[in-house]
Amino acid sequence: MLAIPAQELTGDLPDPPDFAAQSEPNFVSVGDILEFKALPEYHEPDWVTSKYVEAGTLPPVAERLPKEPLVFKIGDMPDGVGVYGDVMRHVIGGRPEGWNYVGGQSQGWGGIDIGLSECLTRTGPLFEVKADELEPLPNLAKSWEWSEDGHELTMHLIEGAKWSDGDPFDSEDVMFYWEDNVLDPNVSPLNGATPESFGVGTTLEAIDAYTIKWTFKDAFPTQYLYTMAYGTFCPGPSHILKPEHPKYNSANTYDQYKNAFPPEYMNIPVMGAWVPVEYRPDDIVVMRRNPYYWKVDENGNQLPYLNELHYRLSTWADRDVQAVAGSGDFSNLEQAESYVEALRRSAEDTAPARLQFGARTIGYALQFNFSANGWGEPDERAQAIRELNRNPEFRKAISAAVDRQRLGESLVRGPFTAIYPGGLYAGTAYYDKASTVYYPFNADGAGALLDGLGLVDTDGNGIRNFPAGTTGGADVEITLLANSDYGTDTNLAEGIIAMMEPLGLRVIANFQQGTARDDMAQAGQFDWQVVRQGAEMVSVVQNTAALAPTGPTIHSFHRGGTDGTLDLLPFEQELVDIVTKFVSTSDNAERSELMKQYQQIFTENVYSVGLTQYPGALIINKRFANIPAGAPIFMFNWAEDNIIRERVFVPADKQGDFELHPETLPGAPGSAGPA
C-alpha cells in the first residue's frame, strides 16, 4: 500500500441534520432573573412555623435569612409564585461515596451535588440570558468589582447567610476551600478544581468576614467568574470539615479526611436547598428542605417550594424508563439509545411526562494520552503508545479510520446525531465551520498513514507491530478507558475497538464504573479514553482553561509528570497561547477570531478525535410547574440547575402523597434521620 499525504485525507464536513423538535428559550437579562434585597416580610410552610418556630426549636424565618436574601423575580417564573409541598423523585445510576465534596468524594451525581452545593457564582440558568448581556449570575458572591488595572477582583459575600445547621457562612469557609483543598496538593476537590483553574499565580485573600479579594496575573480575566460556579468553587462547611483535615488534626491522614463523612453520615450542613436525611445502600437517598436556605421569591416566600427530593439508586438507563413511566419525575435523557422509545411513550395521551429537546450539546471524543513525561507511570508498551499519540500522522490515521456516521446510527437512527470532527460543537456561539478541518472515513488512507510510520504486521497475526527497535517489535496494543455506568460510552468504545481491528490495531477495552474511571483518568492511567466532553466545548467561556494544557494539572489528557513539567508539542503551545489571550480580553470580536484559530489548529492536528454529537432531552412529569422553556440538559451546567429547582413547584391540586418524612426538618449534623 502506497503512503499518501495526510492533507489528501481531508474532506467536506456535512452540516448537522435539521432537528425540528428543539425548543427555544425566552431570553432575558440577568436583572430580570434575580436581585438581592430585603423584603417587608417573609413566609415559610405553615408546619415549619407551628412545629418548630412556635415550639422554640427554630428561630423565626426572618432571623434565619440573610440581611438581603437572593430574591427571584416573579416575571421570570414561567408559572409565577409557587406553593409549598410535594417531592421530586429522581432515579440515578451512581452511588454516593460520601459528603466531602471539597475533599474529592462523589455524592452520586444525578443532581445530588447540585442540590447540596452552592458556589460563588452560578451559570446554569445562563441559557436564557441574552447573548449581549451574558455574565455569570451572582450567588454566594452577591456582587464584585474590578480594580482599575484589572488585576484585582473584590467580591462581596452574601451577609448573614447560614449553613443548614445555623452556622454562619463567611469568608472562613471560602478560604478553607481555597487554602486547604484547592491549593493543597494532597486534596483533589471533585470536578477537578486546581490552582490553575483560576490562572497560574492567582492568589485569594479574605479582607473581612464578607469580603474576599482575588489577584490575577492577567488583567480583567472575566472567564474565571464562570469557573467560580459549579463545581469548581463551591465551598464546604469549614466548621465541620476543618477538624478532620490533617492540617488541623495531626492524627488524620488525607484519606481519612476525604472519607470522614461517608454516605451513612446524615444531615451534613449545606448551603443548598435540601439536606440529606436518609440513606439506604443501593436503595435511596432522601433530602429534606433546608430551613436556613437564603433565597426567596418576590412575595417573601422562603424557598424551596418542594419539601423533599428522592434519589432512587438504580441504573442510568432505569432513570429514563422510570421518568417516562411516571414512577420517576425527572431525567436528563442523554442515552441516545433510549430516544425513539421515549418519544413514542411521551406522545401517548396518557403519558405522565413530557419531553423537551435542546441543542446538540452532548458530544463524545476519543482522547489520546499526550503525556510522554511519566504521568500515570507508563510501562514500556504504554510509553510507546504515548509517543505514537504525539505523532500527527498517527492521529490523522485514527481519525480517518473512524466511520462517524455509522457510530451515530449505532446509537439511534434519525436526525438526532451529527458527525462531530472534534473541537467546538456546531451550533454553539464560537463554532466556525470554515475553520474546521475534517478527516472523513477513509480506511485505505488510514492504513497508508500507518504504513508510512513503519507500523506493519511483521509476524502475520493480523496485528501491526512496532518497529524492531521499539518494545522489541511487539504487537501494537492500546488500552481504551470508558465509563461502564453509561451504555452510550461503552457502545461508542466498542465501536472504536471494532473499527480499529481492520486497521490492524488491537484495542483492549478497560471499562470501569464511574468513580474508578474518574480515578484512573485523573491519574493518567490510560492510553486512549472515550469521554463525554465538558462545558468548555459548549460555552467556551466556562472552564476555559481546560481547552488546552494551561497548567500541569488542568487538562484531561495532557498533564505534567512527576516533577510537574509539561512536554507540550508546538501546536499545543499555540493552543495554550490562544486560550491565554482569550481569557485576558473581553473584546467579543477578538474572542471570536481567537476561537477560529483554536478550532483550526485543534482539528487540523486532530488533538482528539470527535465521534458524535446529539441533543439531550429533559423528561419532566407534567405535574411540575415553573419549568423554563428551552432548558438544555447540559450547557453551562446540567438541567437540575438550569431549571432552577428551588423555584419549581407542584400546584396544590396535582400534589401526590410521596413525602417519606412529612413535616420534618434536617436534624443535627451526624444524627440519624430528620428531626
XYZ file of C-alpha atoms in Angstrom:
675
model
C 0.000 0.000 0.000
C 1.464 3.347 -1.001
C 1.747 6.101 1.584
C -0.308 9.214 0.800
C -0.023 12.784 2.124
C -2.270 13.339 5.136
C -3.715 16.517 3.638
C -5.334 14.405 0.919
C -7.480 12.795 3.621
C -9.407 15.995 4.367
C -12.936 16.435 3.064
C -16.107 18.471 3.265
C -17.864 18.409 6.623
C -21.602 17.657 6.305
C -23.985 20.060 8.041
C -25.892 18.589 11.001
C -29.367 17.360 10.007
C -32.323 19.581 10.818
C -33.987 18.723 14.110
C -37.399 20.367 14.434
C -38.058 19.067 17.958
C -35.612 21.513 19.561
C -37.190 24.098 21.891
C -36.101 27.717 22.257
C -35.592 29.713 25.476
C -37.256 33.021 26.325
C -34.242 35.327 26.509
C -33.963 37.809 29.412
C -31.413 39.960 31.211
C -29.645 38.867 34.410
C -31.543 41.585 36.270
C -34.822 40.042 35.137
C -33.989 36.816 36.987
C -32.909 37.916 40.457
C -31.684 40.618 42.792
C -30.532 40.910 46.404
C -32.758 42.962 48.663
C -34.611 42.977 51.975
C -38.383 42.470 51.844
C -41.029 43.765 54.296
C -41.961 40.262 55.467
C -41.118 36.622 54.939
C -43.108 33.399 54.886
C -42.497 29.671 55.145
C -44.605 26.474 55.179
C -47.188 26.662 57.961
C -45.994 23.406 59.501
C -42.456 24.783 59.920
C -43.846 27.710 61.910
C -46.208 25.646 64.074
C -43.978 22.620 64.720
C -40.574 24.284 65.020
C -40.686 28.057 65.411
C -43.570 28.194 67.848
C -42.096 25.233 69.723
C -38.881 27.220 70.202
C -36.581 24.833 68.324
C -36.063 27.130 65.326
C -35.726 30.928 65.072
C -38.365 32.858 63.078
C -37.817 32.759 59.329
C -36.771 36.432 59.159
C -33.920 35.692 61.575
C -32.782 32.699 59.538
C -32.465 34.673 56.308
C -29.579 36.953 55.281
C -29.660 40.705 55.650
C -30.558 40.892 51.941
C -31.624 37.475 50.626
C -31.414 36.497 46.995
C -34.838 37.294 45.521
C -36.121 35.528 42.405
C -38.335 37.808 40.335
C -41.834 36.678 39.506
C -41.616 37.932 35.925
C -39.022 35.269 35.097
C -41.025 32.443 36.666
C -42.954 30.693 33.863
C -45.881 29.860 36.165
C -45.440 32.530 38.818
C -45.254 32.208 42.588
C -45.447 28.604 43.724
C -46.965 26.720 46.618
C -45.246 24.510 49.170
C -45.301 20.740 49.185
C -44.567 17.536 47.276
C -41.434 15.745 46.114
C -39.243 15.490 43.019
C -38.322 11.834 42.548
C -35.004 11.243 40.796
C -33.509 7.929 39.727
C -29.720 7.746 39.363
C -27.125 5.170 38.411
C -24.359 6.462 40.679
C -23.728 5.655 44.318
C -22.602 8.274 46.836
C -19.104 7.808 48.240
C -19.836 10.350 50.948
C -20.495 14.041 51.533
C -16.984 15.551 51.461
C -17.391 17.149 48.047
C -14.486 19.561 48.517
C -12.262 16.661 49.603
C -12.977 14.737 46.419
C -15.895 12.463 47.254
C -18.592 11.775 44.667
C -22.074 12.319 46.049
C -23.653 10.084 43.437
C -24.255 12.602 40.632
C -27.704 12.871 39.061
C -28.260 16.251 40.720
C -27.442 15.356 44.336
C -24.379 17.577 44.453
C -26.216 20.410 42.689
C -28.969 20.235 45.319
C -26.450 20.408 48.168
C -23.769 22.772 46.891
C -23.841 26.497 46.241
C -20.954 28.301 44.588
C -19.588 31.839 44.369
C -21.345 32.403 41.039
C -23.998 30.498 39.085
C -24.158 29.673 35.405
C -26.845 27.023 34.889
C -29.663 29.489 34.081
C -27.479 31.429 31.602
C -29.003 29.523 28.681
C -31.856 32.067 28.875
C -29.699 35.205 29.215
C -29.375 37.470 26.165
C -26.078 36.912 24.363
C -25.000 40.560 24.556
C -25.613 40.630 28.333
C -24.091 37.268 29.172
C -22.328 37.182 32.528
C -22.400 34.767 35.475
C -25.205 35.179 37.979
C -24.266 36.341 41.464
C -24.774 33.709 44.127
C -22.735 33.316 47.333
C -20.830 36.298 45.947
C -23.630 38.865 45.649
C -21.510 41.472 43.844
C -17.953 42.236 42.748
C -15.814 44.970 41.231
C -12.508 45.106 39.389
C -9.574 47.317 40.241
C -8.690 49.999 37.704
C -5.856 47.901 36.270
C -7.985 44.750 36.158
C -5.628 42.602 38.227
C -7.702 42.608 41.419
C -11.268 41.399 41.842
C -13.042 42.218 45.107
C -16.067 40.055 45.893
C -18.752 40.729 48.473
C -20.255 37.614 50.009
C -23.909 37.417 50.959
C -24.091 38.759 54.513
C -25.865 36.786 57.206
C -26.473 33.589 55.231
C -26.193 30.381 57.245
C -25.411 26.737 56.685
C -28.340 24.355 57.118
C -27.386 23.782 60.777
C -27.467 27.532 61.502
C -23.696 28.118 61.483
C -22.805 31.404 59.712
C -21.418 31.275 56.191
C -18.483 33.655 55.770
C -15.040 34.094 54.255
C -13.583 31.418 56.565
C -15.486 28.811 54.544
C -14.175 30.291 51.288
C -10.569 30.431 52.482
C -10.680 26.898 53.891
C -11.783 25.643 50.494
C -9.073 27.617 48.688
C -6.102 27.197 51.019
C -6.689 23.718 52.430
C -8.320 21.970 49.478
C -7.624 23.668 46.131
C -4.036 24.668 46.990
C -3.246 21.520 48.993
C -1.616 19.076 46.522
C -2.836 16.163 48.640
C -6.513 17.036 48.064
C -8.406 16.688 44.775
C -11.754 18.508 45.015
C -14.491 16.954 42.943
C -14.778 18.353 39.417
C -11.054 18.963 39.381
C -10.532 22.401 40.910
C -6.815 23.203 40.873
C -4.845 26.444 41.312
C -4.537 26.628 37.521
C -8.334 26.606 37.188
C -8.226 30.255 38.205
C -4.998 31.208 36.435
C -1.372 30.420 37.202
C -0.118 32.639 40.023
C -3.588 33.689 41.199
C -3.984 34.480 44.908
C -7.030 34.858 47.134
C -7.291 36.598 50.490
C -10.017 37.434 52.998
C -10.455 41.149 53.656
C -13.126 40.635 56.298
C -15.900 38.164 57.120
C -17.858 39.047 53.980
C -15.203 40.323 51.559
C -12.565 38.419 49.586
C -10.035 39.650 47.049
C -8.584 37.803 44.066
C -5.305 38.919 42.479
C -4.609 37.752 38.919
C -1.524 37.971 36.722
C -3.689 38.816 33.699
C -5.838 41.931 33.502
C -9.637 41.532 33.621
C -9.745 37.706 33.292
C -13.548 37.653 33.396
C -13.535 33.966 32.345
C -12.760 32.976 35.920
C -16.126 34.293 37.058
C -17.586 31.334 35.174
C -15.066 28.967 36.752
C -16.224 30.122 40.192
C -19.587 28.469 39.530
C -20.477 24.760 39.845
C -18.489 22.744 40.588
C -15.029 24.347 40.833
C -15.718 26.879 43.589
C -18.401 25.502 45.898
C -17.130 25.854 49.497
C -17.839 23.226 52.108
C -18.772 23.743 55.785
C -15.404 24.578 57.336
C -16.799 24.213 60.866
C -17.434 20.530 60.118
C -14.600 19.718 57.703
C -11.671 21.542 59.345
C -11.448 19.261 62.402
C -10.897 16.295 60.043
C -8.256 17.935 57.831
C -4.654 16.808 58.560
C -3.529 20.427 58.790
C -5.770 20.889 61.828
C -5.832 17.267 63.037
C -2.378 15.662 63.019
C -3.898 12.270 63.838
C -5.668 12.120 60.464
C -4.324 11.099 57.069
C -5.610 12.680 53.868
C -7.565 9.519 53.086
C -9.212 9.766 56.488
C -10.089 13.389 55.784
C -11.588 12.557 52.405
C -13.644 9.685 53.831
C -14.624 11.256 57.159
C -18.235 11.759 56.062
C -19.471 8.501 54.492
C -22.948 8.275 52.937
C -24.314 6.988 56.264
C -23.433 10.361 57.842
C -26.716 12.266 57.773
C -27.590 15.954 57.957
C -24.265 17.227 56.609
C -24.509 21.056 56.702
C -25.097 22.515 53.229
C -25.788 25.871 51.607
C -28.080 24.190 49.074
C -31.853 23.968 49.203
C -32.063 20.392 50.516
C -30.170 18.335 53.119
C -29.585 14.537 53.085
C -31.592 12.970 55.913
C -31.815 9.304 54.915
C -29.551 6.883 53.072
C -30.299 3.247 52.337
C -27.482 1.497 50.433
C -28.485 0.509 46.894
C -31.947 1.904 47.561
C -32.451 5.628 48.144
C -31.102 8.985 49.295
C -33.742 11.313 50.768
C -33.203 15.064 51.141
C -35.413 17.497 53.069
C -35.790 21.269 52.781
C -33.065 23.444 54.296
C -34.707 25.687 56.947
C -31.868 28.220 56.587
C -31.981 28.460 52.801
C -31.150 32.014 51.813
C -33.302 32.558 48.716
C -36.911 33.779 48.479
C -39.451 34.808 45.864
C -40.670 38.401 45.482
C -43.561 37.736 47.871
C -41.085 36.813 50.599
C -41.730 33.057 50.481
C -38.620 31.215 51.591
C -37.515 28.683 49.005
C -37.515 25.868 48.063
C -41.156 25.173 47.289
C -40.570 21.397 47.170
C -40.233 19.813 50.605
C -38.312 16.709 49.609
C -36.075 15.181 46.932
C -35.629 11.462 46.340
C -32.707 9.773 44.604
C -33.549 6.158 43.906
C -30.263 4.248 43.490
C -30.721 2.155 40.350
C -29.133 2.492 36.874
C -28.844 5.370 34.439
C -30.947 3.508 31.883
C -33.631 2.919 34.521
C -33.712 6.664 35.185
C -35.134 7.268 31.709
C -37.547 4.334 31.960
C -38.998 5.463 35.288
C -39.286 9.102 34.226
C -41.184 8.145 31.074
C -43.385 5.742 33.063
C -44.175 8.299 35.776
C -42.563 6.418 38.681
C -39.733 8.956 38.465
C -40.269 12.670 37.925
C -37.165 13.948 36.186
C -34.451 12.717 33.869
C -31.806 14.109 31.591
C -32.465 11.915 28.565
C -28.898 11.640 27.352
C -28.518 7.985 26.370
C -29.349 8.239 22.667
C -30.302 4.575 22.515
C -33.455 5.412 24.540
C -34.693 8.288 22.370
C -37.089 6.549 19.996
C -38.945 4.622 22.704
C -39.082 7.679 24.993
C -40.552 9.804 22.196
C -43.118 7.137 21.400
C -44.233 6.810 25.020
C -44.360 10.564 25.663
C -46.610 11.067 22.605
C -49.376 8.973 24.162
C -52.308 10.989 25.560
C -51.998 9.291 28.946
C -48.239 9.836 29.225
C -47.329 11.250 32.675
C -44.202 13.009 31.396
C -43.287 15.368 28.592
C -40.050 15.611 26.603
C -38.218 18.852 25.857
C -35.241 18.619 23.493
C -32.460 21.194 23.456
C -29.473 21.871 21.192
C -26.809 19.291 20.308
C -24.632 19.923 23.349
C -23.744 16.299 24.129
C -20.532 15.368 22.373
C -18.142 12.438 22.613
C -14.478 12.289 21.685
C -11.659 9.783 21.586
C -8.837 11.353 23.585
C -5.170 10.336 23.423
C -2.827 10.414 26.412
C -0.264 13.002 25.277
C 1.989 12.897 28.349
C 5.346 11.349 27.480
C 6.781 12.680 30.725
C 5.763 9.994 33.232
C 2.185 10.999 34.130
C 0.497 7.756 35.152
C 3.824 5.860 35.358
C 3.558 4.115 31.959
C 5.440 0.893 31.254
C 7.431 0.376 28.052
C 4.352 -0.505 25.974
C 2.294 2.434 27.287
C 5.193 4.836 26.746
C 5.467 3.664 23.132
C 1.744 4.295 22.640
C 2.109 7.804 24.038
C 4.882 8.519 21.560
C 2.529 7.368 18.802
C -0.250 9.552 20.225
C 2.063 12.551 19.875
C 2.626 11.837 16.181
C 0.203 13.833 13.988
C 0.210 11.227 11.181
C -0.877 8.553 13.664
C -3.730 10.694 14.999
C -4.894 11.508 11.456
C -4.875 7.813 10.642
C -7.071 7.053 13.643
C -9.471 9.852 12.695
C -9.718 8.586 9.107
C -10.419 5.059 10.381
C -13.497 6.181 12.339
C -16.813 5.991 10.485
C -18.653 8.690 12.440
C -21.885 8.282 10.511
C -22.040 4.604 11.414
C -21.125 5.336 15.027
C -24.005 7.790 15.379
C -26.503 5.479 13.714
C -25.400 2.651 16.002
C -26.768 4.712 18.889
C -30.015 5.935 17.330
C -31.360 6.386 13.811
C -33.000 9.605 12.714
C -31.991 13.278 12.845
C -30.530 13.104 16.364
C -26.815 12.504 15.916
C -24.450 14.610 13.828
C -20.916 13.970 12.590
C -18.508 15.603 15.030
C -14.978 16.278 13.751
C -13.712 17.487 17.131
C -13.171 20.809 18.868
C -16.080 23.187 19.424
C -19.610 21.922 18.857
C -21.574 23.004 15.792
C -24.348 25.434 16.640
C -22.613 26.895 19.686
C -21.617 30.536 19.862
C -17.939 30.304 18.881
C -18.131 27.466 16.335
C -16.942 28.287 12.810
C -17.353 25.629 10.127
C -14.865 27.306 7.779
C -12.161 26.916 10.447
C -12.892 23.225 10.975
C -10.640 20.639 9.327
C -12.379 17.311 8.772
C -10.832 13.922 8.081
C -13.720 11.768 6.791
C -13.814 7.996 6.885
C -11.088 6.590 4.653
C -9.887 3.141 5.684
C -7.334 2.821 2.886
C -5.866 6.238 3.600
C -5.639 5.429 7.302
C -3.761 2.230 6.571
C -1.362 4.046 4.263
C -0.506 6.518 7.002
C 0.295 3.719 9.446
C 2.433 2.003 6.812
C 4.359 5.238 6.430
C 5.065 5.206 10.177
C 6.622 1.765 9.919
C 3.728 0.085 11.738
C 3.319 -3.115 9.736
C 2.308 -6.673 10.587
C 5.668 -8.455 10.707
C 4.538 -11.710 12.334
C 1.422 -12.369 10.240
C -1.124 -12.419 13.094
C -3.198 -9.560 11.698
C -1.927 -7.000 14.225
C 0.548 -4.299 13.259
C 3.888 -4.402 15.071
C 6.109 -1.670 16.412
C 9.420 -1.279 14.575
C 12.042 -3.712 15.840
C 13.724 -1.079 17.972
C 10.520 -0.237 19.900
C 9.201 -2.656 22.566
C 11.025 -5.430 20.732
C 8.685 -5.154 17.752
C 5.660 -6.246 19.813
C 2.058 -6.007 18.603
C 0.536 -2.524 18.809
C -1.874 -2.951 21.711
C -3.794 0.014 23.083
C -5.993 0.200 26.188
C -9.231 2.182 25.877
C -10.758 3.582 29.080
C -14.525 4.176 29.200
C -17.273 4.612 31.768
C -19.304 1.426 32.189
C -22.104 3.303 34.006
C -23.373 4.635 30.672
C -24.436 2.474 27.740
C -23.563 5.217 25.259
C -19.963 5.358 26.482
C -19.435 1.620 26.191
C -21.260 1.397 22.853
C -19.042 4.079 21.336
C -15.931 2.468 22.815
C -16.908 -0.912 21.369
C -17.449 0.785 18.004
C -13.935 2.247 18.132
C -12.474 -1.153 19.013
C -14.283 -2.741 16.060
C -13.149 -0.016 13.643
C -9.508 -0.320 14.696
C -9.416 -4.096 14.116
C -9.354 -3.981 10.269
C -6.746 -1.224 10.565
C -4.508 -3.761 12.324
C -4.583 -2.193 15.784
C -5.572 -4.234 18.826
C -7.565 -2.001 21.156
C -8.397 -3.534 24.534
C -11.422 -2.309 26.494
C -10.912 -1.055 30.033
C -14.485 -0.433 31.150
C -14.666 0.953 34.676
C -17.526 2.207 36.837
C -17.764 5.982 37.219
C -15.648 6.635 40.306
C -12.986 4.086 39.315
C -12.893 5.503 35.777
C -12.531 9.019 37.182
C -9.650 7.911 39.418
C -7.801 6.262 36.520
C -8.344 9.254 34.239
C -7.139 11.692 36.900
C -4.068 9.509 37.489
C -3.215 9.310 33.754
C -3.635 5.529 33.669
C -4.937 5.208 30.114
C -3.693 5.101 26.530
C -6.938 6.311 24.965
C -10.253 7.219 26.519
C -13.778 7.736 25.204
C -15.326 10.645 27.069
C -18.361 12.872 27.036
C -16.810 16.329 26.997
C -17.412 19.193 29.391
C -18.776 22.721 29.274
C -15.626 24.201 27.719
C -16.541 22.779 24.294
C -20.086 24.161 24.560
C -19.874 27.602 26.099
C -16.096 28.237 25.811
C -16.468 30.957 28.458
C -16.820 28.344 31.213
C -13.887 26.161 32.279
C -11.938 27.916 29.519
C -8.551 26.951 30.952
C -9.326 23.287 30.198
C -9.378 23.954 26.433
C -5.601 23.454 26.455
C -2.878 22.343 28.898
C -2.640 25.778 30.505
C -1.222 24.270 33.700
C 0.304 20.981 34.840
C -2.951 19.581 36.313
C -5.708 21.326 34.343
C -6.132 19.272 31.170
C -7.954 15.965 30.757
C -5.392 14.140 28.594
C -2.097 16.032 28.917
C -0.653 16.769 32.336
C 2.694 17.351 33.961
C 4.931 14.481 35.001
C 6.151 13.724 38.494
C 8.170 16.948 38.518
C 5.164 18.961 37.333
C 6.595 19.911 33.943
C 4.599 19.704 30.725
C 6.053 18.377 27.464
C 3.942 20.464 25.106
C 4.090 19.948 21.371
C 4.436 23.148 19.286
C 0.774 23.187 18.243
C -0.254 22.672 21.884
C 1.725 25.736 22.868
C -0.199 27.638 20.199
C -3.461 26.451 21.757
C -2.266 27.497 25.212
C -1.339 30.941 23.882
C -4.755 31.316 22.230
C -6.603 30.331 25.402
C -4.467 32.713 27.452
C -5.283 35.580 25.081
C -8.967 34.652 25.126
C -9.051 34.810 28.923
C -7.309 38.164 29.034
C -9.587 40.010 26.586
C -13.228 40.997 26.779
C -13.401 42.140 23.158
C -16.019 39.890 21.532
C -14.624 40.300 18.009
C -11.144 39.344 19.193
C -12.514 36.370 21.102
C -14.370 35.150 18.046
C -11.227 35.364 15.942
C -9.178 33.564 18.599
C -11.649 30.681 18.686
C -11.487 30.380 14.890
C -7.727 29.962 15.257
C -8.240 27.485 18.083
C -10.683 25.390 16.047
C -8.410 25.324 13.018
C -5.320 24.254 14.979
C -7.257 21.753 17.101
C -8.959 19.964 14.211
C -6.044 20.141 11.752
C -3.801 18.451 14.312
C -6.548 16.043 15.498
C -5.970 16.970 19.114
C -8.739 14.493 19.857
C -10.963 12.501 17.518
C -14.516 13.795 17.559
C -17.048 10.967 17.417
C -20.653 12.177 17.561
C -22.787 14.961 18.978
C -26.509 14.986 19.685
C -29.189 16.792 21.681
C -30.399 15.820 25.111
C -33.993 15.948 26.269
C -35.495 16.931 29.561
C -38.072 14.409 30.767
C -40.276 16.053 33.365
C -43.506 14.888 34.980
C -46.386 17.040 33.789
C -47.433 17.946 37.331
C -44.399 20.238 37.814
C -44.628 23.985 37.178
C -42.023 26.725 36.616
C -40.008 24.678 34.118
C -38.385 27.266 31.819
C -38.742 26.874 28.075
C -35.718 25.637 26.175
C -33.807 24.443 29.231
C -30.988 22.251 27.878
C -29.988 19.140 29.755
C -26.412 20.406 29.558
C -24.865 23.707 28.593
C -23.271 25.785 31.316
C -24.474 23.183 33.811
C -26.818 20.223 33.999
C -30.593 20.570 33.760
C -31.043 20.113 37.517
C -29.508 23.563 37.867
C -30.740 25.027 34.584
C -34.399 24.692 35.629
C -33.646 26.394 38.999
C -35.127 23.586 41.078
C -35.692 25.752 44.148
C -38.363 27.635 42.138
C -40.051 24.506 40.760
C -43.383 23.583 42.389
C -46.422 21.345 42.080
C -49.854 23.053 42.066
C -51.940 22.062 45.080
C -54.473 20.119 43.019
C -51.729 17.995 41.454
C -49.705 17.167 44.560
C -49.248 13.495 45.451
C -48.612 11.610 48.659
C -44.928 10.955 48.034
C -43.132 12.502 51.038
C -41.316 9.903 53.133
C -40.660 12.279 56.036
C -43.565 14.764 56.009
C -43.408 17.838 58.226
C -39.813 17.189 59.340
C -36.620 19.194 59.038
C -32.972 18.058 58.993
C -31.514 17.069 62.346
C -28.147 17.913 63.892
C -25.066 17.073 61.781
C -24.260 13.392 62.126
C -27.543 12.496 63.811
C -29.773 9.783 62.424
C -32.611 10.912 60.174
C -34.578 14.156 60.176
C -35.597 15.938 63.361
